[in-house]
Coordinates of C-alpha atoms and ligand atoms in Angstrom, one line a residue:
M1 CA 0.0 0.0 0.0
D2 CA 1.5 3.3 -0.9
L3 CA 1.4 6.4 1.3
Q4 CA -1.6 7.9 -0.4
D5 CA -3.7 4.8 0.1
K6 CA -2.6 4.7 3.7
L7 CA -3.7 8.2 4.2
Q8 CA -7.0 7.6 2.4
A9 CA -7.7 4.7 4.6
L10 CA -6.8 6.7 7.7
L11 CA -9.3 9.4 6.7
K12 CA -12.2 6.9 6.1
E13 CA -11.6 5.1 9.3
N14 CA -11.4 8.3 11.4
Q15 CA -14.2 10.1 9.8
K16 CA -16.5 7.3 10.9
K17 CA -15.0 7.4 14.4
I18 CA -15.4 11.1 14.7
E19 CA -19.1 10.9 13.5
E20 CA -19.8 8.4 16.2
T21 CA -18.2 10.3 19.0
K22 CA -20.7 11.5 21.5
E23 CA -18.6 13.5 24.0
L24 CA -16.6 16.7 23.4
D25 CA -13.8 15.4 25.6
D26 CA -13.5 12.2 23.5
L27 CA -13.3 14.4 20.4
D28 CA -10.4 16.3 21.9
K29 CA -8.6 13.1 22.6
I30 CA -9.1 12.0 19.0
R31 CA -7.7 15.3 17.7
V32 CA -4.6 14.9 19.8
N33 CA -4.0 11.3 18.9
L34 CA -4.6 11.8 15.2
L35 CA -2.9 15.1 14.5
G36 CA -0.4 15.2 17.4
K37 CA 3.4 14.7 17.1
K38 CA 3.1 11.0 17.6
G39 CA 0.0 10.7 15.4
P40 CA -0.4 8.7 12.2
I41 CA -0.3 11.7 9.9
T42 CA 2.9 13.0 11.3
Q43 CA 4.2 9.4 10.9
V44 CA 3.2 9.3 7.3
L45 CA 4.8 12.7 6.6
R46 CA 8.0 11.4 8.2
G47 CA 8.0 8.6 5.8
M48 CA 8.3 11.1 2.9
R49 CA 12.0 11.1 3.5
D50 CA 12.2 7.8 1.5
L51 CA 10.3 9.2 -1.4
D52 CA 11.4 10.5 -4.7
A53 CA 12.1 14.2 -4.8
T54 CA 9.4 14.5 -7.6
E55 CA 6.9 12.5 -5.6
R56 CA 7.3 14.5 -2.3
P57 CA 5.3 17.7 -3.1
K58 CA 2.4 15.7 -4.4
V59 CA 2.2 13.4 -1.4
G60 CA 2.9 16.3 0.9
A61 CA 0.0 18.3 -0.6
F62 CA -2.3 15.2 -0.4
A63 CA -1.3 14.6 3.3
N64 CA -2.2 18.3 4.0
S65 CA -5.6 18.0 2.4
I66 CA -6.2 14.8 4.4
R67 CA -5.3 16.7 7.6
D68 CA -7.6 19.5 6.6
E69 CA -10.5 17.1 6.0
L70 CA -9.9 15.5 9.4
N71 CA -9.8 18.9 11.1
A72 CA -13.0 19.8 9.3
A73 CA -14.7 16.6 10.4
L74 CA -13.6 17.2 14.0
D75 CA -14.9 20.8 13.9
E76 CA -18.2 19.8 12.4
Q77 CA -18.7 17.1 15.1
R78 CA -17.8 19.4 17.8
E79 CA -20.3 22.0 16.5
T80 CA -23.0 19.2 16.3
L81 CA -22.2 18.0 19.9
R82 CA -22.3 21.5 21.2
R83 CA -25.7 22.2 19.6
E84 CA -27.1 19.0 21.0
R85 CA -25.9 20.0 24.4
V86 CA -27.6 23.3 24.2
A87 CA -30.7 21.7 23.0
R88 CA -30.7 19.2 25.8
K89 CA -30.2 22.0 28.3
L90 CA -33.0 24.1 26.9
A91 CA -35.3 21.2 26.9
K92 CA -34.6 20.6 30.5
E93 CA -35.1 24.2 31.4
T94 CA -38.4 24.7 29.6
V95 CA -40.9 26.7 31.6
D96 CA -44.5 25.8 31.1
V97 CA -46.1 29.3 31.1
T98 CA -49.6 27.7 31.2
M99 CA -49.0 26.2 34.6
P100 CA -50.9 27.9 37.4
G101 CA -48.7 30.2 39.5
T102 CA -48.0 30.1 43.2
P103 CA -50.7 32.3 44.8
V104 CA -49.3 35.3 46.6
R105 CA -51.4 36.1 49.7
L106 CA -52.0 39.8 49.9
G107 CA -52.2 41.5 53.2
T108 CA -54.4 44.6 53.9
P109 CA -54.3 47.5 56.2
H110 CA -56.1 46.8 59.5
I111 CA -59.6 47.9 59.3
L112 CA -59.1 50.5 62.1
Q113 CA -56.1 51.9 60.1
Q114 CA -58.3 52.0 57.1
I115 CA -60.9 54.1 59.0
I116 CA -58.2 56.4 60.4
D117 CA -56.7 56.9 56.9
D118 CA -60.1 57.6 55.4
L119 CA -61.0 60.2 58.0
S120 CA -57.5 61.7 57.8
D121 CA -58.0 62.1 54.0
F122 CA -61.4 63.7 54.6
F123 CA -60.0 66.3 57.2
L124 CA -56.8 66.9 55.2
G125 CA -59.1 67.9 52.3
M126 CA -60.7 70.5 54.6
G127 CA -57.4 72.0 55.5
Y128 CA -56.7 70.3 58.8
Q129 CA -53.2 69.3 59.9
I130 CA -52.5 65.8 61.4
V131 CA -50.9 66.0 64.8
D132 CA -49.2 62.9 66.3
S133 CA -49.1 63.1 70.0
Y134 CA -47.9 61.0 73.0
E135 CA -49.5 57.8 74.3
V136 CA -47.5 58.1 77.5
E137 CA -48.8 61.4 78.7
Q138 CA -48.4 63.7 81.7
D139 CA -51.3 64.0 84.0
H140 CA -50.8 67.7 83.4
Y141 CA -51.9 67.5 79.7
N142 CA -54.3 64.5 80.0
F143 CA -56.3 66.2 82.8
E144 CA -55.1 69.5 84.3
M145 CA -54.8 71.6 81.2
L146 CA -58.2 70.2 80.1
N147 CA -59.9 71.7 83.1
I148 CA -60.0 68.4 85.0
P149 CA -58.2 69.1 88.4
A150 CA -57.0 66.2 90.6
D151 CA -60.3 65.9 92.6
H152 CA -62.6 66.2 89.6
P153 CA -65.2 63.5 89.4
A154 CA -64.7 63.3 85.6
R155 CA -61.5 61.4 86.4
D156 CA -63.5 58.5 87.7
M157 CA -64.6 57.4 84.2
Q158 CA -61.1 57.7 82.9
D159 CA -59.0 55.6 85.2
T160 CA -55.9 54.3 83.4
F161 CA -52.5 52.7 83.8
Y162 CA -50.2 54.9 85.8
L163 CA -46.4 54.7 85.2
N164 CA -45.9 57.0 88.2
K165 CA -47.8 59.9 89.9
E166 CA -47.3 62.2 86.9
L167 CA -47.1 59.8 83.9
L168 CA -49.9 57.8 82.6
M169 CA -51.2 56.1 79.5
R170 CA -53.4 58.8 78.0
T171 CA -57.1 58.3 78.4
Q172 CA -58.2 60.6 75.6
T173 CA -56.6 62.2 72.5
S174 CA -57.9 65.5 74.0
A175 CA -54.4 65.6 75.6
A176 CA -53.2 66.6 72.2
Q177 CA -55.3 69.8 72.3
S178 CA -53.4 71.8 74.9
R179 CA -50.0 70.6 73.5
T180 CA -51.0 71.9 70.0
L181 CA -52.6 75.1 71.4
E182 CA -49.4 76.0 73.3
K183 CA -47.3 75.7 70.1
H184 CA -49.6 77.3 67.6
D185 CA -48.8 80.7 66.2
F186 CA -52.1 82.5 65.6
S187 CA -50.5 85.3 63.7
K188 CA -50.0 82.7 60.9
G189 CA -53.7 81.7 60.8
P190 CA -56.3 79.6 62.5
L191 CA -55.6 76.2 64.1
K192 CA -57.3 73.2 62.5
M193 CA -56.0 69.9 63.5
I194 CA -56.9 66.3 64.0
S195 CA -55.0 63.9 66.2
P196 CA -55.7 60.2 65.8
G197 CA -54.1 57.5 68.1
R198 CA -54.4 55.0 70.8
V199 CA -55.9 55.7 74.2
Y200 CA -56.1 53.6 77.3
R201 CA -58.6 53.1 80.1
R202 CA -59.5 50.7 82.8
D203 CA -61.2 47.8 81.1
T204 CA -64.9 47.5 82.0
D205 CA -64.8 44.0 80.7
D206 CA -67.7 43.9 78.3
A207 CA -67.9 43.4 74.5
T208 CA -68.0 47.1 73.6
H209 CA -65.0 48.3 75.8
S210 CA -61.4 47.5 75.7
H211 CA -58.4 48.7 77.9
Q212 CA -57.0 50.0 74.6
F213 CA -58.9 51.7 71.8
H214 CA -58.6 54.5 69.4
Q215 CA -59.8 58.1 69.2
M216 CA -59.4 60.9 66.7
E217 CA -59.4 64.4 68.2
G218 CA -60.5 67.4 66.2
L219 CA -59.7 71.0 67.1
V220 CA -60.5 74.2 65.4
I221 CA -59.6 77.6 66.9
D222 CA -59.9 81.0 65.3
K223 CA -61.9 84.2 65.6
N224 CA -65.6 84.0 65.2
I225 CA -66.1 80.2 65.2
T226 CA -69.6 79.2 66.1
M227 CA -71.5 76.1 66.9
A228 CA -72.9 76.2 63.4
D229 CA -69.3 75.5 62.2
L230 CA -69.1 72.6 64.5
K231 CA -72.4 71.2 63.3
G232 CA -71.6 71.6 59.6
T233 CA -68.2 69.9 60.0
L234 CA -69.7 67.0 61.9
L235 CA -72.5 66.6 59.4
A236 CA -70.1 66.5 56.5
M237 CA -68.0 63.9 58.3
A238 CA -71.0 61.8 59.3
Q239 CA -72.2 61.8 55.6
H240 CA -68.8 60.9 54.4
V241 CA -68.5 57.9 56.8
F242 CA -72.1 56.7 57.0
G243 CA -73.7 57.8 53.7
A244 CA -74.9 61.0 52.0
D245 CA -78.4 60.8 53.4
R246 CA -77.4 60.9 57.0
E247 CA -78.5 63.6 59.4
I248 CA -77.1 64.5 62.7
R249 CA -78.5 65.7 66.0
L250 CA -76.8 67.3 68.9
R251 CA -77.8 66.6 72.5
P252 CA -76.7 68.5 75.5
S253 CA -73.9 66.8 77.4
Y254 CA -71.0 67.5 79.7
F255 CA -67.2 67.6 79.3
P256 CA -65.0 69.7 81.5
F257 CA -63.1 71.1 78.6
T258 CA -66.0 72.1 76.3
E259 CA -68.9 74.5 77.1
P260 CA -71.5 73.9 75.8
S261 CA -70.9 70.2 75.3
V262 CA -72.8 67.8 73.1
E263 CA -73.2 64.2 72.3
V264 CA -73.6 63.8 68.6
D265 CA -76.1 61.2 67.1
V266 CA -76.3 60.2 63.5
S267 CA -79.5 59.0 61.8
C268 CA -79.4 55.2 61.5
F269 CA -77.7 54.1 58.4
R270 CA -79.4 50.7 58.5
C271 CA -83.1 51.7 58.8
G272 CA -82.8 55.4 57.8
G273 CA -84.3 56.5 61.1
K274 CA -87.4 54.2 61.2
G275 CA -86.0 52.1 64.0
C276 CA -84.2 48.8 64.0
S277 CA -81.8 46.7 66.1
V278 CA -78.7 48.7 65.1
C279 CA -80.1 52.0 66.5
K280 CA -82.0 50.1 69.3
Y281 CA -85.3 51.3 67.7
S282 CA -84.6 55.0 68.3
G283 CA -83.6 55.9 64.8
W284 CA -80.4 57.5 66.1
I285 CA -76.9 56.2 66.9
E286 CA -74.6 58.1 69.2
V287 CA -71.2 58.5 67.5
L288 CA -69.1 61.1 69.3
G289 CA -68.7 63.8 71.9
A290 CA -68.0 67.4 71.0
G291 CA -68.4 71.0 72.1
M292 CA -67.1 74.6 72.1
V293 CA -63.7 74.8 73.6
H294 CA -63.9 75.9 77.3
P295 CA -62.2 79.4 77.8
N296 CA -60.1 77.9 80.6
V297 CA -58.5 75.4 78.1
L298 CA -57.5 78.4 75.9
T299 CA -56.3 80.5 78.8
Y300 CA -54.2 77.7 80.4
A301 CA -52.5 77.2 77.0
G302 CA -51.7 80.9 76.8
V303 CA -54.3 81.8 74.1
D304 CA -56.5 84.9 74.6
A305 CA -60.0 83.5 75.2
D306 CA -61.6 86.9 74.6
V307 CA -60.3 86.9 71.0
Y308 CA -60.1 83.3 70.1
G309 CA -62.5 80.4 70.4
G310 CA -63.6 77.3 68.6
F311 CA -64.8 73.7 68.8
A312 CA -63.4 70.3 69.5
F313 CA -64.6 66.8 68.9
G314 CA -63.5 63.3 69.8
L315 CA -64.6 60.3 67.7
G316 CA -63.8 56.6 68.1
P317 CA -62.6 54.7 65.0
D318 CA -63.3 51.4 66.8
R319 CA -66.9 52.4 67.4
F320 CA -67.3 53.6 63.8
A321 CA -66.0 50.3 62.5
M322 CA -68.3 48.3 64.9
L323 CA -71.3 50.3 63.7
K324 CA -70.4 50.4 60.0
Y325 CA -69.6 46.7 59.7
G326 CA -71.8 45.2 62.5
V327 CA -68.9 44.0 64.6
D328 CA -70.3 43.1 68.0
D329 CA -67.1 42.6 70.0
I330 CA -64.4 45.3 70.1
R331 CA -61.8 42.7 71.1
S332 CA -62.0 41.3 67.6
F333 CA -59.9 44.3 66.4
Y334 CA -57.1 43.3 68.8
T335 CA -56.9 39.5 68.8
D336 CA -55.3 39.4 65.3
D337 CA -57.4 36.6 63.9
V338 CA -56.6 36.7 60.2
R339 CA -60.1 35.2 59.4
F340 CA -61.6 38.3 61.0
L341 CA -59.2 40.8 59.6
E342 CA -59.3 39.4 56.0
Q343 CA -63.0 40.4 55.8
F344 CA -61.9 44.0 55.4
H345 CA -59.7 43.6 52.4
K346 CA -59.0 46.9 50.8
E347 CA -59.0 46.8 47.1
G348 CA -56.2 48.5 45.2
Ligands
LIG401 N1 -62.3 63.3 75.1 C1 -63.7 63.1 75.2 C2 -63.8 61.6 75.6 O1 -63.0 60.8 75.5 C3 -64.4 63.3 73.9 C4 -64.4 64.7 73.5 C5 -63.4 65.3 72.8 C6 -65.4 65.6 73.9 C7 -63.4 66.6 72.4 C8 -65.5 66.9 73.6 C9 -64.5 67.4 72.8 O2 -64.9 61.2 76.0

C-alpha cells in the first residue's frame, strides 16, 4: 500500500470514528491522537524522506488535504455536539407558562387603620393638619390643662394605667389639644387639627369596651367660630362615613373642657331612622362627643380666650368600625385573627 492509500484509509476510518463520538472530551482526545506529534499523519509525513524528490510535493499536498479534512470533520462534530448539548439544556429548562402560579397572599391595612386613613384624608381635604401626640402622657396634659383638676369626678370614668404619679397612658386624644394650642402661632392663621391615636382606660370587661382603643381628636380655633361651624363639620364627616343621606342631631352633654358640650347622634344608616336593632329602635346612633372649647383650656395654654374660640370633637374609630360593619365585640380588632381581619380587604 503506498502512502496515499494509507492516508485515504486513515481518513475513512477516522471520519467514521469522529461521527460516532458522543462526548466533546473524546473528540479532543481523537484530535490529539490523530494530529499530534506521535499521530499517524505525522508518521506518514515522516516517511516522505524515503520518497522520490518528484513525488514528495504531491504526497505532501495530499497529506495536508487529508489533515484539513480530518480537522473539518472534528470541527463539524464538535459543533454538532455543542448544539445537541444546548438543545438538551434548553429542553430541561423549559418553563410551562400555562402552569398555574403560586398564589401570593396579599395583606391589607387593619380595618381601624383604614378608617383612620379615610378620616385623615377627609379632614386633610378640609385644610386640617394631622398631629401625632404621646401615648405616655403627663397627668398635666391629659387632665389638668383640660380643666380636670385632681379631685374632679370626671376622672372616675377615665381611670388608666399609671407609670408613676405624673405619667400615665393617656385616656383621651384630647391631651393633644393643649400641646398643640401652646405651640400654635395664631398670627400665621387659624388652628385646624386632627390627632388620631391609641388611648387607654380601665377595662370595663364587656364586649364594647377595651383597655386600649382609638380616638381621633379634632380642634378648630380661630376668631368667630360658632357652633354652626361645629355642626356643619360633623354633618359632612357623618355623611362621608355613614352615607350621603345621614342627618345628625346634637344633644346637650358635659365635658369639663367644652362649654357647651354635646353628644352627637347620626340618623341610623341601616333603617334610615325608622327604628331597627342597630339603632335600638330609636332611629339615632350616638357616635361622638364634642363642644365649644372651654375658655379655661385656651387661657391655660396661653391663648387669649376673649379673642379666640372654637370647637373640639372626639370620635372613636373602633366604634365607627363596629357600627359600620356590624362588629359586636371590640376585642375582635385586637386579637389578630386573620379570618376576621381578612373580611376587610382593601381593594387597590
Ligand atoms: N375626650 C372626650 C372623651 O374621651 C371626647 C371629647 C373630645 C369631647 C373633644 C369633647 C371634645 O370622652
